[in-house]
GROMACS .gro file of N, CA and C in nm:
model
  441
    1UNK      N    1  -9.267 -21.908  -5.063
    1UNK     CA    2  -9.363 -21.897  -4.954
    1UNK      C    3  -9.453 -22.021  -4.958
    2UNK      N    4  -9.498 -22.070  -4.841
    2UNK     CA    5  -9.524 -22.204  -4.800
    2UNK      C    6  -9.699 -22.156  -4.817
    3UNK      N    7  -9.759 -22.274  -4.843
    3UNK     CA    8  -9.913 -22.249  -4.869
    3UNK      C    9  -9.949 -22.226  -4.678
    4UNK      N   10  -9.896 -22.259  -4.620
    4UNK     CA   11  -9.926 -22.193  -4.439
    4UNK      C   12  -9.884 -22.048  -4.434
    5UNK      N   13  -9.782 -21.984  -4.482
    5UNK     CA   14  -9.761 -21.877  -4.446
    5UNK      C   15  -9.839 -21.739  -4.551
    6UNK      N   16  -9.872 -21.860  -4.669
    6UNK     CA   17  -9.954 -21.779  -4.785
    6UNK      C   18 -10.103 -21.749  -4.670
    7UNK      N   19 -10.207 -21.872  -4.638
    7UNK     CA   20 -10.305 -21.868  -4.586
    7UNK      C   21 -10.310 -21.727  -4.456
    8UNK      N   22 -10.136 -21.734  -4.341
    8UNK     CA   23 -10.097 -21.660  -4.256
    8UNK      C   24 -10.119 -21.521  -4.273
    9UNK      N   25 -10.121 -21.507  -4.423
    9UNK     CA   26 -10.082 -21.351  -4.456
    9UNK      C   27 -10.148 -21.324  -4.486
   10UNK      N   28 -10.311 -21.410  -4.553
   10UNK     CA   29 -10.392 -21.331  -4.577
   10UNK      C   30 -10.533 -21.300  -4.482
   11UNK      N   31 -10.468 -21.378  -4.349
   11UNK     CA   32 -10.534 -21.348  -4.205
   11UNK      C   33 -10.521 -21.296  -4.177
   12UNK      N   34 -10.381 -21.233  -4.185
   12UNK     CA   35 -10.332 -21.056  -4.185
   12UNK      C   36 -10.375 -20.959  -4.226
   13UNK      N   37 -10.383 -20.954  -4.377
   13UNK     CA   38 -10.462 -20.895  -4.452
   13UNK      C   39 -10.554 -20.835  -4.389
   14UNK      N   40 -10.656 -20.960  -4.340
   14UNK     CA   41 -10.755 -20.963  -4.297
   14UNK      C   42 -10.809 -20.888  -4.197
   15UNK      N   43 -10.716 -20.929  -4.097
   15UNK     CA   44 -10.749 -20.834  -3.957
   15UNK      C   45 -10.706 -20.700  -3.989
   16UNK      N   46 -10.604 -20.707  -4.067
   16UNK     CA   47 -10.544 -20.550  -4.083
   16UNK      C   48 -10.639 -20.443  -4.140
   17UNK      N   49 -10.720 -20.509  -4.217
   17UNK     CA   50 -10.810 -20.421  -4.331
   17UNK      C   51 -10.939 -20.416  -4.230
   18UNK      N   52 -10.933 -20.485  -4.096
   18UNK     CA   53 -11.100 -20.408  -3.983
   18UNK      C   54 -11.169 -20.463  -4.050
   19UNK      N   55 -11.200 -20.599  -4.110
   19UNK     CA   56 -11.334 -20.635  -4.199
   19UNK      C   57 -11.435 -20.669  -4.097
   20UNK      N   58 -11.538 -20.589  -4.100
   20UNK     CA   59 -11.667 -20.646  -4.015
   20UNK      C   60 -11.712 -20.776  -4.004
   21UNK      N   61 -11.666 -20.854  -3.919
   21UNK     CA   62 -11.755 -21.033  -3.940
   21UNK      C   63 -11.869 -21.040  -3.923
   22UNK      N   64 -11.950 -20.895  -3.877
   22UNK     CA   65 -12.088 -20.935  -3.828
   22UNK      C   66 -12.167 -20.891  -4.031
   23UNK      N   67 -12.115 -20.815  -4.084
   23UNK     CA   68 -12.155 -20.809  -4.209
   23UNK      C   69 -12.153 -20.947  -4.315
   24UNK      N   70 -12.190 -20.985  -4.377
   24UNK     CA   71 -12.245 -21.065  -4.477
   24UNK      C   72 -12.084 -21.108  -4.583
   25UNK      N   73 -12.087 -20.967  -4.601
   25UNK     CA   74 -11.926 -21.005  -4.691
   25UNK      C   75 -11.817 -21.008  -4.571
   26UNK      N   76 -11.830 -20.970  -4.457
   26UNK     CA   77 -11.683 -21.023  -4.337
   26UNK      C   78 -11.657 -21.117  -4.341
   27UNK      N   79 -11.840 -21.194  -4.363
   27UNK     CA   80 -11.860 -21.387  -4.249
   27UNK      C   81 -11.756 -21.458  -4.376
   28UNK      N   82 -11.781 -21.397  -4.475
   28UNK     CA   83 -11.758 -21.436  -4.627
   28UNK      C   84 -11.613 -21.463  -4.625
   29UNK      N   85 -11.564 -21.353  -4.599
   29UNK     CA   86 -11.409 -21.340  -4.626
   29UNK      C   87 -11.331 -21.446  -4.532
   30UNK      N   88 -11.403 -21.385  -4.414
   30UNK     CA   89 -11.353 -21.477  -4.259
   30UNK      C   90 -11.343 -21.642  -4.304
   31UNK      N   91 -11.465 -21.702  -4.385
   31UNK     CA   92 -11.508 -21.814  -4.360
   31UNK      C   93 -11.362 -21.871  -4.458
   32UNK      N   94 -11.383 -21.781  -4.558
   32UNK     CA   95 -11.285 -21.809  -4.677
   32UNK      C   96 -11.101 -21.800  -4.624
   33UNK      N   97 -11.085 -21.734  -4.574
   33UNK     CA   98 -10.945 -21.774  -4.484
   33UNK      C   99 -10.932 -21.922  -4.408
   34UNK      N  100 -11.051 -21.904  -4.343
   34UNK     CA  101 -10.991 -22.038  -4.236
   34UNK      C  102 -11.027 -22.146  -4.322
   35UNK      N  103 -11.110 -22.137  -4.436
   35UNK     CA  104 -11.093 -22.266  -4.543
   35UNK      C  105 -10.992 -22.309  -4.536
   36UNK      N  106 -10.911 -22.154  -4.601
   36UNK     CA  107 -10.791 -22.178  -4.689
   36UNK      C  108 -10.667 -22.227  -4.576
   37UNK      N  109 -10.691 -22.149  -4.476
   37UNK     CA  110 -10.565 -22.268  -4.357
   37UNK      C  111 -10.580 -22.380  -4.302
   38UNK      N  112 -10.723 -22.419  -4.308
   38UNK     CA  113 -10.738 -22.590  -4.289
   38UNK      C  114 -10.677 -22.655  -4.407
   39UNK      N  115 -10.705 -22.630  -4.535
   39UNK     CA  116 -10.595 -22.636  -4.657
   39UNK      C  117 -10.498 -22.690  -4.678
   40UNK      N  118 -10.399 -22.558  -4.607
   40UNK     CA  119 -10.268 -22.549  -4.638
   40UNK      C  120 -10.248 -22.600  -4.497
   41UNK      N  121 -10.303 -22.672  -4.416
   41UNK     CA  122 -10.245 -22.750  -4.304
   41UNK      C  123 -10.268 -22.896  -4.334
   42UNK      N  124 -10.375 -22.930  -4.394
   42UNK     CA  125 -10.371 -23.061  -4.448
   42UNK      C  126 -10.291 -23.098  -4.568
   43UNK      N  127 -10.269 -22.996  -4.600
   43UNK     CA  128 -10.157 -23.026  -4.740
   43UNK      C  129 -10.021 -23.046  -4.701
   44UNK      N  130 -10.004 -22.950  -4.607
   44UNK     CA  131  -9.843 -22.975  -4.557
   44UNK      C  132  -9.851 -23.111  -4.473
   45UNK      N  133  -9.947 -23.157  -4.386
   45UNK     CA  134  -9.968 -23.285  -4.364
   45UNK      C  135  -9.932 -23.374  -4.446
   46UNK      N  136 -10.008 -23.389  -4.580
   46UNK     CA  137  -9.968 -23.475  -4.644
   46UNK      C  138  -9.864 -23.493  -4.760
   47UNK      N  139  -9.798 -23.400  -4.692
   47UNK     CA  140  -9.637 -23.374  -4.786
   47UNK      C  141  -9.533 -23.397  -4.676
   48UNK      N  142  -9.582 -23.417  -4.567
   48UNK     CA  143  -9.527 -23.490  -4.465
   48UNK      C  144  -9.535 -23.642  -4.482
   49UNK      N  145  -9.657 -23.694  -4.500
   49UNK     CA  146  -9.692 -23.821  -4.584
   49UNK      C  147  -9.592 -23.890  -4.667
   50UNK      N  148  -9.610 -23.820  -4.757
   50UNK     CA  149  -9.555 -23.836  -4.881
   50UNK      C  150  -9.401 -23.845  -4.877
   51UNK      N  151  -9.333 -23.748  -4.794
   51UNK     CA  152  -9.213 -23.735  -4.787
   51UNK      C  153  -9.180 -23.896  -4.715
   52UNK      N  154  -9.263 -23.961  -4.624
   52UNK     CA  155  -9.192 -24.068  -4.509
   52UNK      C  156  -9.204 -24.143  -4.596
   53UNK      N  157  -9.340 -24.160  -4.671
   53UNK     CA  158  -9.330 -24.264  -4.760
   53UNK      C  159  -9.244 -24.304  -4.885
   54UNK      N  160  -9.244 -24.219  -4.879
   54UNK     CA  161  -9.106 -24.211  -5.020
   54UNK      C  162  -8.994 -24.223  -4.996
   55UNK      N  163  -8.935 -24.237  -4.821
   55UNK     CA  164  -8.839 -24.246  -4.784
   55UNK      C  165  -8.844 -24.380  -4.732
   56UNK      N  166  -8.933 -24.461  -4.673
   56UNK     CA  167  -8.962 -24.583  -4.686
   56UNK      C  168  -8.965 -24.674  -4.845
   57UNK      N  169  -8.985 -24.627  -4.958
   57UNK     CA  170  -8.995 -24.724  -5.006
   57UNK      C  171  -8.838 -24.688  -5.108
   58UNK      N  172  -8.760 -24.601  -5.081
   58UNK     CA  173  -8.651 -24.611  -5.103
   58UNK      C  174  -8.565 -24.715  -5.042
   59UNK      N  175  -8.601 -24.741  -4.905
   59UNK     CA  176  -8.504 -24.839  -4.837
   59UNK      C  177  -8.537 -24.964  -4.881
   60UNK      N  178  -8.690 -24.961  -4.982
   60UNK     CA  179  -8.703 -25.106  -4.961
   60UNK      C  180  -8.715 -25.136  -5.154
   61UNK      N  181  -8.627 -25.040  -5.189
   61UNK     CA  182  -8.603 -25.065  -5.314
   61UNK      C  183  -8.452 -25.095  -5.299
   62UNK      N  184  -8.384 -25.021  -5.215
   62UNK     CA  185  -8.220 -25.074  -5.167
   62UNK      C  186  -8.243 -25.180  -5.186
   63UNK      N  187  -8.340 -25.253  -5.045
   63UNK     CA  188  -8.314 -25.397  -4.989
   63UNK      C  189  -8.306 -25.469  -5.087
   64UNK      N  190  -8.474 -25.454  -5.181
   64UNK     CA  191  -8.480 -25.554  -5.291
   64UNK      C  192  -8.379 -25.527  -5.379
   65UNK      N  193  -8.271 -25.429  -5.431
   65UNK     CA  194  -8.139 -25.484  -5.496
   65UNK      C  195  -8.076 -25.527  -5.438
   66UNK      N  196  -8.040 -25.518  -5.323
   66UNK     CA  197  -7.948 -25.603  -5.246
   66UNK      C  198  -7.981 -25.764  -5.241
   67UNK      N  199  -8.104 -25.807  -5.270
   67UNK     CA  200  -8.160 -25.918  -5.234
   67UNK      C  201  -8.177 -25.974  -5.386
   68UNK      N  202  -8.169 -25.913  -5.480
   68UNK     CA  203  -8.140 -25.956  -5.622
   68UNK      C  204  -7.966 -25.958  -5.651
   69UNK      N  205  -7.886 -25.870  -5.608
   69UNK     CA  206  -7.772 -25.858  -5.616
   69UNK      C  207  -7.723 -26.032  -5.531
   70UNK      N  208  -7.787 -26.068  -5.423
   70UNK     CA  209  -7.719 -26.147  -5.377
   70UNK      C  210  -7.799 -26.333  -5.431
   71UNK      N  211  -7.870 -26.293  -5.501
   71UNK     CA  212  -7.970 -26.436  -5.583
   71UNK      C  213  -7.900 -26.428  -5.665
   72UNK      N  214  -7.834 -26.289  -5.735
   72UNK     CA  215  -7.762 -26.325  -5.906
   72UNK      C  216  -7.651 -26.361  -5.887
   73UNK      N  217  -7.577 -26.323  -5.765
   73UNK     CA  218  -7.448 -26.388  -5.710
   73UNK      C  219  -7.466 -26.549  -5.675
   74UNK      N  220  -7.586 -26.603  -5.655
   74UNK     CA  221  -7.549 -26.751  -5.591
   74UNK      C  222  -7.559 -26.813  -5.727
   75UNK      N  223  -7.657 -26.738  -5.824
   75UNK     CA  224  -7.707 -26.784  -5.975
   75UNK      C  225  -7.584 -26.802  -6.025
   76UNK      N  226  -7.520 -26.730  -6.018
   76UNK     CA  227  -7.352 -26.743  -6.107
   76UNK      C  228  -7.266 -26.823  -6.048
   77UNK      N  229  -7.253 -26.827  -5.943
   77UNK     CA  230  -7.197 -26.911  -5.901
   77UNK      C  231  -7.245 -27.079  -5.863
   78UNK      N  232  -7.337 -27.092  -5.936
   78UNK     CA  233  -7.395 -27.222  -5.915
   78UNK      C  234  -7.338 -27.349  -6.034
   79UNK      N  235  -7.281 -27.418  -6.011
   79UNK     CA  236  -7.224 -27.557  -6.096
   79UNK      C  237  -7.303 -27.554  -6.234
   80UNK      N  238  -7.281 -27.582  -6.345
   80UNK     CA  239  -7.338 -27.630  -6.418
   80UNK      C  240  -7.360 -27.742  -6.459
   81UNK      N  241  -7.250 -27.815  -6.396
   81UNK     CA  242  -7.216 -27.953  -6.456
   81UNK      C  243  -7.333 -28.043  -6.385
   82UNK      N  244  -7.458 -28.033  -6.329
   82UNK     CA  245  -7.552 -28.102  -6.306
   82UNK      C  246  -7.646 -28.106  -6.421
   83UNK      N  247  -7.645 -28.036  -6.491
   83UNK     CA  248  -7.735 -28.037  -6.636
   83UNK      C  249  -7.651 -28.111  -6.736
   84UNK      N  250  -7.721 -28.203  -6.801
   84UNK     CA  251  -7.679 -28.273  -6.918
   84UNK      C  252  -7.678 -28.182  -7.045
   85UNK      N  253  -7.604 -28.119  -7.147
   85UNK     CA  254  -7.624 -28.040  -7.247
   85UNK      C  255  -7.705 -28.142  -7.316
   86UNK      N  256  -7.791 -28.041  -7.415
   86UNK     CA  257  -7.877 -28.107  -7.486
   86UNK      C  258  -7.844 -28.111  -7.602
   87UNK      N  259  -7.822 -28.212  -7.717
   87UNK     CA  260  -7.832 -28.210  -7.844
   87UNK      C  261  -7.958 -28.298  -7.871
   88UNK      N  262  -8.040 -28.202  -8.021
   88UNK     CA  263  -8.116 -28.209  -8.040
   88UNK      C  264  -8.139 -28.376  -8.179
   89UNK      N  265  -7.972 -28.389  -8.187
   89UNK     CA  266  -7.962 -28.484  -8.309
   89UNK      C  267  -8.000 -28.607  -8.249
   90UNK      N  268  -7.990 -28.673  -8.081
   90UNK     CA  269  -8.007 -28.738  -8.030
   90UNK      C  270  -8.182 -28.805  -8.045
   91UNK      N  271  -8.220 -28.933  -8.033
   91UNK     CA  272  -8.340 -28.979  -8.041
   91UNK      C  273  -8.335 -29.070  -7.927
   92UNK      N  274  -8.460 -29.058  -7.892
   92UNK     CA  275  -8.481 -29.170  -7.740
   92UNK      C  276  -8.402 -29.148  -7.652
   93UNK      N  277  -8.345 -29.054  -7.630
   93UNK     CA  278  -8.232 -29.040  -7.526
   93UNK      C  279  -8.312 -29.000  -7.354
   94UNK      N  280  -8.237 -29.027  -7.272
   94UNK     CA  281  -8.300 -28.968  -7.144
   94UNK      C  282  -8.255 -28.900  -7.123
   95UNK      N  283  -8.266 -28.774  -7.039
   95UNK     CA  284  -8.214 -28.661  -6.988
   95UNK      C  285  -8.304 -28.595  -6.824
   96UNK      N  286  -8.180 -28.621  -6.772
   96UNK     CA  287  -8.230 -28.580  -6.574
   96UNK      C  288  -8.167 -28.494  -6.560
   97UNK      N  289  -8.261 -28.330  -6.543
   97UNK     CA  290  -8.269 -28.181  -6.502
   97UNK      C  291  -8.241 -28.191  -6.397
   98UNK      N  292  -8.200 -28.279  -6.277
   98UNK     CA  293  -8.153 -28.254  -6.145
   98UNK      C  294  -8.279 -28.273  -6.058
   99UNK      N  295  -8.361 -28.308  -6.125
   99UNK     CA  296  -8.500 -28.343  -6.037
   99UNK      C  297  -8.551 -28.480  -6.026
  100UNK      N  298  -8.654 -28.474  -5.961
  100UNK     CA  299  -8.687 -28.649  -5.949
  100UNK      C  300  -8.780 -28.669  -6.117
  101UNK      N  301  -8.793 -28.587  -6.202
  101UNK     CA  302  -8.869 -28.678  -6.287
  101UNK      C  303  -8.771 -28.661  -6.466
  102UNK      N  304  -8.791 -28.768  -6.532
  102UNK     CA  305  -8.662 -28.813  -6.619
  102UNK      C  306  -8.840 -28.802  -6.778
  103UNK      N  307  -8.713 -28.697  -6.834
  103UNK     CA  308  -8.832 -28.684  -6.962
  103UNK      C  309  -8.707 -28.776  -7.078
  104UNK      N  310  -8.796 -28.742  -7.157
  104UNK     CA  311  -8.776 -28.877  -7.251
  104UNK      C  312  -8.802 -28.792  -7.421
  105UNK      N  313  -8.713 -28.796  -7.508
  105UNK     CA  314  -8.709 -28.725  -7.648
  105UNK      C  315  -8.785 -28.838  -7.706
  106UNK      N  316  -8.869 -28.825  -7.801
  106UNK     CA  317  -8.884 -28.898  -7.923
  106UNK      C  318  -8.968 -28.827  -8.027
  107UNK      N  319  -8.886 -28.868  -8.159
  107UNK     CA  320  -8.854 -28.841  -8.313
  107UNK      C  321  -9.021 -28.919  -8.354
  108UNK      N  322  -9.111 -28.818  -8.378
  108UNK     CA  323  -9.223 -28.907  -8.469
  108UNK      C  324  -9.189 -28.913  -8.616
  109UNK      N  325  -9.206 -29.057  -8.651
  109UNK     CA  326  -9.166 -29.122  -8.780
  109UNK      C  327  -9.198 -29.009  -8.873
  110UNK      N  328  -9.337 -28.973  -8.911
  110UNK     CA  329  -9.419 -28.932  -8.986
  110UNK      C  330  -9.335 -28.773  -9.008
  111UNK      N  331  -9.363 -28.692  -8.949
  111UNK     CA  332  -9.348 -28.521  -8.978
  111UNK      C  333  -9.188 -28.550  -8.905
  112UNK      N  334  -9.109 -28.642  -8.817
  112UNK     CA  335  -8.982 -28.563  -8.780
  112UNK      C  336  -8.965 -28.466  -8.675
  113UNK      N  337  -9.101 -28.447  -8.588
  113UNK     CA  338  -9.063 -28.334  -8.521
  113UNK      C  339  -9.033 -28.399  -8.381
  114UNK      N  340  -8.959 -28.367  -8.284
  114UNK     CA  341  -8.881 -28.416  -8.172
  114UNK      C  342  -9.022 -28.399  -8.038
  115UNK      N  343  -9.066 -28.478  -7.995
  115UNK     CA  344  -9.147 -28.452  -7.852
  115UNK      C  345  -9.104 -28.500  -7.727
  116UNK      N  346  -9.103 -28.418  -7.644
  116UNK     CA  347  -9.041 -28.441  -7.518
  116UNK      C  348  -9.174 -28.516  -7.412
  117UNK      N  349  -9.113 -28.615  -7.397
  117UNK     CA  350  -9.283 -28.724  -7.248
  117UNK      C  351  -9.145 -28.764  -7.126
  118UNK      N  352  -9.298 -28.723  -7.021
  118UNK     CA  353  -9.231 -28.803  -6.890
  118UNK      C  354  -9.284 -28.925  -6.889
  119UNK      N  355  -9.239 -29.004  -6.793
  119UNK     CA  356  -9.273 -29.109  -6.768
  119UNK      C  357  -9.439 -29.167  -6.774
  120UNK      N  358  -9.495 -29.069  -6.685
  120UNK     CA  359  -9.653 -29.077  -6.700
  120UNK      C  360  -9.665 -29.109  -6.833
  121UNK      N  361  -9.674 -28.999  -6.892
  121UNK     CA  362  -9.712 -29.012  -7.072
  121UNK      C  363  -9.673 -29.132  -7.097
  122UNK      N  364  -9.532 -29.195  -7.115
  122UNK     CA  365  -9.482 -29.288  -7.136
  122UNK      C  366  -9.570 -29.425  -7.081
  123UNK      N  367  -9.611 -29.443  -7.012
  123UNK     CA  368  -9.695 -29.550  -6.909
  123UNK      C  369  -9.811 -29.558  -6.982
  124UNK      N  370  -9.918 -29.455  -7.024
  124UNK     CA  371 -10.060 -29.477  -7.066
  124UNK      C  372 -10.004 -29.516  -7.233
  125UNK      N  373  -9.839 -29.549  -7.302
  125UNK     CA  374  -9.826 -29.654  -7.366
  125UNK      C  375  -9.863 -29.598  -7.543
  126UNK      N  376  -9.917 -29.435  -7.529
  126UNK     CA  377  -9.924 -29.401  -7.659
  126UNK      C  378  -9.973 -29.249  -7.610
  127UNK      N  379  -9.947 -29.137  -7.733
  127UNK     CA  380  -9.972 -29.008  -7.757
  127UNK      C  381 -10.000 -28.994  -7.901
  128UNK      N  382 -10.018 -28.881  -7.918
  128UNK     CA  383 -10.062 -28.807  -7.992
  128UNK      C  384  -9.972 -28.680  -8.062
  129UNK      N  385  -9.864 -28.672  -8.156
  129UNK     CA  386  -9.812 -28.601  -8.247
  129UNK      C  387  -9.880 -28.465  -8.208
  130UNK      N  388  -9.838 -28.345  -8.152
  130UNK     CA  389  -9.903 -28.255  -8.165
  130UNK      C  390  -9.865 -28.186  -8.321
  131UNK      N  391  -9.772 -28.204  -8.392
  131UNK     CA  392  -9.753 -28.116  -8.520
  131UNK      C  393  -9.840 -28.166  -8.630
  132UNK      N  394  -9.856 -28.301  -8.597
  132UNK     CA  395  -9.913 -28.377  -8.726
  132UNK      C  396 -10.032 -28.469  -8.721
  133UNK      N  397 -10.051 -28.506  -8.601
  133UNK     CA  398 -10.163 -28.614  -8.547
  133UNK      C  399 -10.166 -28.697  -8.528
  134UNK      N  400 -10.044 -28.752  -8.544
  134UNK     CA  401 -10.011 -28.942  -8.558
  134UNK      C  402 -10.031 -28.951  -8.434
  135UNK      N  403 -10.078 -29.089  -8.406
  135UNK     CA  404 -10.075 -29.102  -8.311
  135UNK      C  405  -9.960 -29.251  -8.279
  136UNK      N  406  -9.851 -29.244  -8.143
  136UNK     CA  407  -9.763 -29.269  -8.134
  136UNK      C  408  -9.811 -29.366  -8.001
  137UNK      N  409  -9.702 -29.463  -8.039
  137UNK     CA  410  -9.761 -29.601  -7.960
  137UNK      C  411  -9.653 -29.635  -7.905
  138UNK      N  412  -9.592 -29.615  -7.795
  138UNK     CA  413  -9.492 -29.727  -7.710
  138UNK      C  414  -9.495 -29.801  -7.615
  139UNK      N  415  -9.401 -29.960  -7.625
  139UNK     CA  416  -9.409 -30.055  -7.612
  139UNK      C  417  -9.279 -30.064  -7.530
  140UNK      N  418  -9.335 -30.101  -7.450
  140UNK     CA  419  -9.171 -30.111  -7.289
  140UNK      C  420  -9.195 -30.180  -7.204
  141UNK      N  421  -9.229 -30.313  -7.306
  141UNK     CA  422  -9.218 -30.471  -7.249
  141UNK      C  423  -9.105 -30.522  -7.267
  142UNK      N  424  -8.987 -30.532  -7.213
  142UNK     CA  425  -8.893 -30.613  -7.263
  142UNK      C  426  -8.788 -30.509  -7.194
  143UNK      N  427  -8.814 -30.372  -7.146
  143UNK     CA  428  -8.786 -30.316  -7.104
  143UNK      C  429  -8.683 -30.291  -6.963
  144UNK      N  430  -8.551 -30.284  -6.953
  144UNK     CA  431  -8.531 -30.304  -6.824
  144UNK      C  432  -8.561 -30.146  -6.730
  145UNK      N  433  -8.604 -30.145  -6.571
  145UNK     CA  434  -8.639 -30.018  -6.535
  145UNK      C  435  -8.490 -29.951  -6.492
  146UNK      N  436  -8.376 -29.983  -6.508
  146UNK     CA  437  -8.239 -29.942  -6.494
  146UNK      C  438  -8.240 -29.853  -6.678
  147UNK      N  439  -8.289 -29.923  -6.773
  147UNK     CA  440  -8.254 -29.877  -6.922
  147UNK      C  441  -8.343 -29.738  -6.924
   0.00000   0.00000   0.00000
């Protein structure tokens, strides 16, 4: 039984049992029914709500797999052979990700640990070791801009 036909029946009740509305406990009872079916009419309202909405965001949980289903399909099927594999044994080497900017490996003398600079970095001609502190100085006078 539906909270409308619950509220229905006890309007029934109601009228059935002759309750005086002009008495104190009628207004009482009376008032207390039609609470209870404004209630159970706004409730079924919003289980009407609830129902569209939930049926809306089902379609748009479809879509978005469908729309991941078809990104992981172009993802897989995308070339690899535009990426250079990386080995890490390499020093000073260049390596171009398929974009316009070309980073650059280098081995600090001191600790050994490998730091990756773009060009910028490279230009202001020195950095800074983040593992160890040295600070690292290059010189790319003599330099050709093809090398």
């Amino acid at each position: 039984m539906t909270l409308s036909e619950k509220s229905a029946y006890l309007k029934g009740l109601m009228d059935g049992l002759k309750l005086d509305t002009e008495k104190n406990e009628g207004k009482m009872i009376a008032a207390i029914v039609d609470m209870l079916s404004d209630v159970a009419n706004t409730i079924a309202d919003l289980e009407d709500v609830v129902d569209t909405v939930s049926d809306e965001l089902d379609c748009i949980e479809e879509d978005l797999d469908n729309i991941d289903e078809y990104l992981m399909d172009d993802y897989d099927d995308e070339d690899d052979d535009d990426y250079e594999e990386y080995d890490e044994d390499d020093e000073d080497d260049e390596y171009d990700f398929g974009d316009d900017e070309t980073l650059y490996e280098v081995k600090c003398p001191t600790c050994g640990e490998v730091i990756t600079l773009d060009e910028e970095l490279l230009d202001e001609g020195s950095t800074v070791c983040p593992n160890c502190g040295e600070e690292l100085e290059f010189d790319l006078e003599g330099e050709d801009e093809e090398d």
